[in-house]
Each structure stands twice: as C-alpha cells, then as structure tokens.
Short mmCIF file of C-alpha atoms and ligand atoms in Angstrom, two decimals:
data_model
loop_
_atom_site.label_atom_id
_atom_site.label_comp_id
_atom_site.label_asym_id
_atom_site.label_seq_id
_atom_site.Cartn_x
_atom_site.Cartn_y
_atom_site.Cartn_z
CA MET A 21 9.76 36.09 -177.56
CA ARG A 22 7.02 35.46 -180.10
CA LEU A 23 6.41 32.01 -181.52
CA LEU A 24 6.19 31.77 -185.31
CA PRO A 25 4.31 29.38 -187.56
CA GLY A 26 6.47 26.30 -188.05
CA ASP A 27 8.26 26.54 -184.71
CA VAL A 28 9.10 23.15 -183.22
CA LEU A 29 9.07 22.03 -179.59
CA LEU A 30 11.62 19.20 -179.28
CA VAL A 31 11.01 17.26 -176.06
CA VAL A 32 14.11 15.30 -175.13
CA ASP A 33 14.07 11.99 -173.23
CA VAL A 34 11.28 12.63 -170.71
CA GLN A 35 11.24 8.96 -169.73
CA ARG A 36 10.56 7.06 -166.52
CA ASP A 37 14.17 5.92 -165.92
CA PHE A 38 15.28 9.57 -165.70
CA LEU A 39 12.69 10.53 -163.07
CA PRO A 40 13.29 10.49 -159.30
CA GLY A 41 13.37 6.86 -158.16
CA GLY A 42 14.65 5.66 -161.54
CA PRO A 43 18.09 4.13 -162.17
CA LEU A 44 19.43 7.32 -163.79
CA ALA A 45 17.31 9.81 -161.88
CA VAL A 46 17.75 13.44 -162.84
CA PRO A 47 17.23 15.56 -159.70
CA ASP A 48 13.74 17.11 -159.81
CA GLY A 49 13.30 15.57 -163.27
CA ASP A 50 9.55 15.21 -162.90
CA ALA A 51 9.23 19.00 -162.66
CA VAL A 52 9.64 19.31 -166.43
CA THR A 53 6.32 17.72 -167.37
CA ALA A 54 4.06 20.60 -166.27
CA PRO A 55 5.81 23.32 -168.31
CA ILE A 56 6.32 20.94 -171.24
CA ASN A 57 2.62 20.07 -171.34
CA ARG A 58 1.73 23.76 -171.40
CA LEU A 59 4.28 24.45 -174.11
CA GLY A 60 3.04 21.49 -176.12
CA ALA A 61 -0.33 23.13 -176.60
CA LEU A 62 1.31 26.28 -177.96
CA PHE A 63 3.62 25.03 -180.69
CA ASP A 64 2.71 24.21 -184.28
CA HIS A 65 4.87 21.11 -184.10
CA VAL A 66 5.83 18.85 -181.20
CA LEU A 67 8.54 16.22 -181.66
CA LEU A 68 9.95 13.88 -179.03
CA THR A 69 13.11 11.87 -178.54
CA GLN A 70 13.24 8.56 -176.72
CA ASP A 71 16.49 7.07 -175.40
CA TRP A 72 16.25 3.47 -176.60
CA HIS A 73 19.14 1.17 -175.79
CA PRO A 74 19.61 -2.58 -176.32
CA ALA A 75 20.46 -4.45 -173.09
CA ASP A 76 24.06 -4.97 -174.27
CA HIS A 77 24.61 -1.25 -174.91
CA VAL A 78 28.17 0.05 -174.66
CA SER A 79 27.14 2.97 -172.40
CA PHE A 80 26.02 0.68 -169.57
CA ALA A 81 28.61 0.21 -166.79
CA ALA A 82 27.15 -3.27 -166.22
CA ASN A 83 28.50 -4.30 -169.63
CA HIS A 84 32.11 -3.47 -168.65
CA ALA A 85 33.71 -5.82 -166.12
CA GLY A 86 35.12 -3.96 -163.14
CA ARG A 87 33.60 -0.58 -164.11
CA LEU A 88 31.17 1.49 -162.11
CA PRO A 89 28.47 3.93 -163.21
CA PHE A 90 29.68 7.50 -163.84
CA GLU A 91 33.24 6.38 -164.64
CA GLN A 92 34.56 7.48 -168.02
CA ILE A 93 36.21 5.14 -170.53
CA GLU A 94 37.74 5.59 -173.97
CA LEU A 95 35.90 4.10 -176.92
CA PRO A 96 37.01 4.15 -180.57
CA TYR A 97 34.93 7.32 -181.05
CA GLY A 98 36.17 9.10 -177.91
CA PRO A 99 35.39 9.39 -174.19
CA GLN A 100 32.20 7.74 -172.95
CA VAL A 101 30.60 8.10 -169.53
CA LEU A 102 29.34 4.76 -168.22
CA TRP A 103 25.77 4.94 -166.99
CA PRO A 104 23.50 2.80 -164.87
CA THR A 105 21.40 0.56 -167.10
CA HIS A 106 18.53 2.74 -168.36
CA CYS A 107 15.92 3.04 -171.11
CA VAL A 108 16.24 -0.53 -172.32
CA GLN A 109 14.19 -1.13 -175.46
CA GLY A 110 10.69 -2.28 -174.57
CA SER A 111 11.13 -1.84 -170.80
CA ASP A 112 8.73 0.16 -168.63
CA GLY A 113 11.61 2.48 -167.75
CA ALA A 114 11.91 3.51 -171.38
CA LEU A 115 8.28 4.68 -171.48
CA PHE A 116 7.55 8.40 -171.46
CA ALA A 117 6.94 9.96 -168.05
CA PRO A 118 3.42 9.24 -166.81
CA GLY A 119 2.68 12.97 -166.49
CA LEU A 120 3.63 13.80 -170.05
CA ASP A 121 0.58 14.84 -172.06
CA LEU A 122 1.46 15.70 -175.64
CA PRO A 123 -1.36 14.34 -177.78
CA ARG A 124 -0.32 16.46 -180.79
CA ALA A 125 3.22 15.04 -180.97
CA GLU A 126 4.08 14.27 -184.58
CA LEU A 127 7.30 12.28 -184.34
CA VAL A 128 9.27 10.15 -181.90
CA VAL A 129 12.99 9.89 -182.68
CA ARG A 130 14.51 6.86 -180.99
CA LYS A 131 18.24 7.08 -180.38
CA GLY A 132 21.05 5.05 -178.86
CA PHE A 133 19.80 1.82 -180.41
CA ARG A 134 23.15 0.74 -181.90
CA PRO A 135 24.87 -1.52 -179.34
CA GLY A 136 28.30 0.03 -179.85
CA VAL A 137 27.44 3.74 -180.13
CA ASP A 138 25.74 6.09 -177.66
CA SER A 139 23.66 9.04 -178.83
CA TYR A 140 23.03 11.97 -176.51
CA SER A 141 22.19 14.06 -179.54
CA ALA A 142 18.91 13.81 -181.40
CA LEU A 143 20.74 14.57 -184.66
CA THR A 144 24.14 12.84 -184.71
CA GLU A 145 25.28 9.80 -182.74
CA ALA A 146 28.31 9.87 -180.43
CA ASP A 147 30.65 8.65 -183.19
CA ARG A 148 29.92 12.14 -184.61
CA ARG A 149 29.17 10.66 -188.07
CA THR A 150 26.02 8.58 -187.91
CA PRO A 151 22.92 10.73 -188.52
CA THR A 152 19.66 9.90 -186.76
CA GLY A 153 17.69 11.31 -189.68
CA LEU A 154 16.16 14.18 -187.70
CA ALA A 155 18.02 16.92 -189.60
CA GLY A 156 16.74 15.53 -192.91
CA TYR A 157 13.20 15.26 -191.51
CA LEU A 158 13.26 18.88 -190.36
CA ARG A 159 14.71 20.13 -193.65
CA GLU A 160 12.27 18.20 -195.77
CA ARG A 161 9.38 19.67 -193.78
CA GLY A 162 10.86 23.17 -193.90
CA LEU A 163 11.12 23.39 -190.10
CA ARG A 164 14.04 25.54 -189.05
CA ARG A 165 13.47 26.86 -185.55
CA LEU A 166 13.72 24.49 -182.56
CA PHE A 167 12.90 25.04 -178.90
CA LEU A 168 14.26 22.28 -176.68
CA ALA A 169 13.03 21.00 -173.32
CA GLY A 170 13.46 17.84 -171.30
CA LEU A 171 16.22 15.73 -169.76
CA ALA A 172 19.00 16.16 -169.17
CA THR A 173 20.05 19.78 -169.75
CA ASP A 174 23.77 18.98 -169.65
CA PHE A 175 23.71 15.84 -171.81
CA CYS A 176 20.96 15.05 -174.31
CA VAL A 177 19.40 18.53 -174.41
CA ALA A 178 22.75 20.31 -174.78
CA TRP A 179 24.15 17.95 -177.39
CA SER A 180 20.92 18.10 -179.40
CA ALA A 181 20.79 21.90 -179.27
CA MET A 182 24.44 22.30 -180.29
CA ASP A 183 24.13 19.82 -183.14
CA ALA A 184 20.98 21.57 -184.34
CA ALA A 185 22.76 24.93 -184.35
CA ALA A 186 25.77 23.41 -186.14
CA ALA A 187 23.44 21.95 -188.76
CA GLY A 188 22.03 25.40 -189.53
CA PHE A 189 18.86 25.36 -187.44
CA GLU A 190 17.99 28.00 -184.88
CA ALA A 191 18.07 26.35 -181.45
CA HIS A 192 16.77 27.69 -178.13
CA VAL A 193 16.79 25.84 -174.80
CA ILE A 194 13.86 26.49 -172.46
CA GLU A 195 15.76 26.39 -169.20
CA ASP A 196 12.95 25.88 -166.68
CA ALA A 197 11.49 23.05 -168.80
CA CYS A 198 14.77 21.12 -168.41
CA ARG A 199 16.62 19.53 -165.49
CA ALA A 200 20.28 18.53 -165.31
CA ILE A 201 22.32 15.58 -164.07
CA ASP A 202 25.13 18.06 -163.18
CA MET A 203 28.10 15.83 -162.43
CA GLY A 204 31.53 17.38 -161.99
CA GLY A 205 30.53 20.80 -163.29
CA SER A 206 28.83 19.41 -166.40
CA LEU A 207 25.93 21.87 -166.27
CA ASP A 208 28.11 25.00 -166.22
CA ARG A 209 30.25 23.57 -169.00
CA ALA A 210 27.16 22.75 -171.07
CA TRP A 211 25.75 26.30 -170.80
CA GLN A 212 29.18 27.71 -171.71
CA ALA A 213 29.43 25.43 -174.75
CA MET A 214 25.84 26.16 -175.80
CA GLY A 215 26.51 29.89 -175.61
CA GLU A 216 29.57 29.52 -177.82
CA ALA A 217 27.54 27.39 -180.23
CA ASN A 218 24.97 30.17 -180.62
CA VAL A 219 22.21 28.31 -178.79
CA GLY A 220 19.60 30.61 -177.26
CA ARG A 221 18.51 30.34 -173.62
CA LEU A 222 15.12 31.42 -172.38
CA ASP A 223 12.48 30.76 -169.77
CA SER A 224 9.07 29.23 -170.56
CA HIS A 225 7.39 32.38 -169.22
CA ALA A 226 8.85 34.25 -172.19
CA LEU A 227 6.66 32.05 -174.41
CA LEU A 228 3.68 31.32 -172.16
CA GLY A 229 3.33 34.56 -170.26
CA ARG A 230 3.20 34.47 -166.50
CA ALA A 231 0.55 32.16 -165.04
C1 VGL B 18 20.93 10.85 -171.17
C2 VGL B 18 22.75 9.92 -170.15
C3 VGL B 18 22.54 8.73 -170.81
C4 VGL B 18 20.06 12.05 -171.34
C5 VGL B 18 20.70 9.68 -171.85
O1 VGL B 18 18.90 11.90 -171.77
O2 VGL B 18 20.52 13.18 -171.06
N1 VGL B 18 21.97 10.98 -170.33
N2 VGL B 18 21.52 8.62 -171.66
ZN1 ZN B 19 21.14 6.77 -172.59
#
C-alpha cells in the first residue's frame, strides 16, 4: 500500500499505565513503540491521543463501592467496563511511553476527561453524542485518510477506527503496531466489527517494506 500526501498516522493511547507493569497493562504493549516510531517518520501528519481521566472518573472500579475491575455496569449511556485506575490527569502513568519518539507529532487529543463519561474513541465519547473535536480538526485541515496504531486494539483503537469510518474518513488499522487487552473474546469481536464497519487492516511492512 502506498502512502499519499496528507495521510495521517493516529497513535492511540501509548501511555505508561498501559505498558507491562502498569495498572492496566496490555500484554506486550511496549512492542508497539518500535514500529510506531518507524511509521512516524514516514507520514505527512502524526497525531496522538492521550487517555486523560480525572481521579473520580466513572470508568474506575475504585469509584464504585463493591465493584471490581473488569466487571461491567450499566450507565445512563449504556454498558461500561470498570477498569483499574489508570491515566489520571497529571500522573506519571498518563505520560506517553518512554520509548515513544514522535518529534513531528502535530496534535495531542486528550479524551475521557469528563468525570461521568468514558471515551474509548478519539472522535466521539461513550455517550455517543459528545464530539472530541477531532473530526472537525481533520475536516478543516482536509485530512481524510487515517492509519491507526497503539493501544488497545480491541478498545480505543477499534472504537476510534470505526467512528472515523462512520464519519466518512478512510480508516486502516496497522495490526502489528497495536496490542490488545483481549478479555472475553473482545479482540475477535473487534476485528469482526471493524470489518463490517469498512475499516482496513494491514501490517506495517506493507507501508515500511521489510527491514
Ligand atoms: C483504553 C480501557 C480504558 C484503551 C483506555 O486505550 O484502549 N482501554 N481506557
Ligand atoms: Zn481509560
């Protein structure tokens, strides 16, 4: 696949709390930084997302008496998985992974900052109505083709890719530059849903050539 002028690399949530040893560790999560750094040098535009929750965030199991991480509850906007406390605003765990090297990054979209609403997606929060502003930013700049990488494949990457496709952008997920949480079959379901949503799936070698 050939990259075109204006193509965007969207790097999703490559933050310390999602790396091995962190409170919401994604298995092998630190393996994404090497391919992402190589990809970052190749794209015209590099944008990042940063999960950025207040300490009293509704997605934290610790904020629900008697609930444990990875349980699911019902919120006014629908089902919500409860997570270990992660990516608290201003904490070291919310910082980008130490190995990430993307000096040309043009934008950081912070998401999940409303106490009562989660946001896996970089475009639309979990209430499915509140925009993050990213779609408007992309449209205003005339950027229409997104390649996604980062953490986690089955949550923030998948939701971002599907929302981008639904909003009229072309979205492709770079599989080997992502890692998944994969709980209860979530990774298979995410790939199925992304396929149905017209999200492309490719390997970084298709863009970088074989090392
Ligand atoms: C994520 C769960 C909670 C992600 C963020 O980046 O995929 N997953 N917050
Ligand atoms: Zn989160």
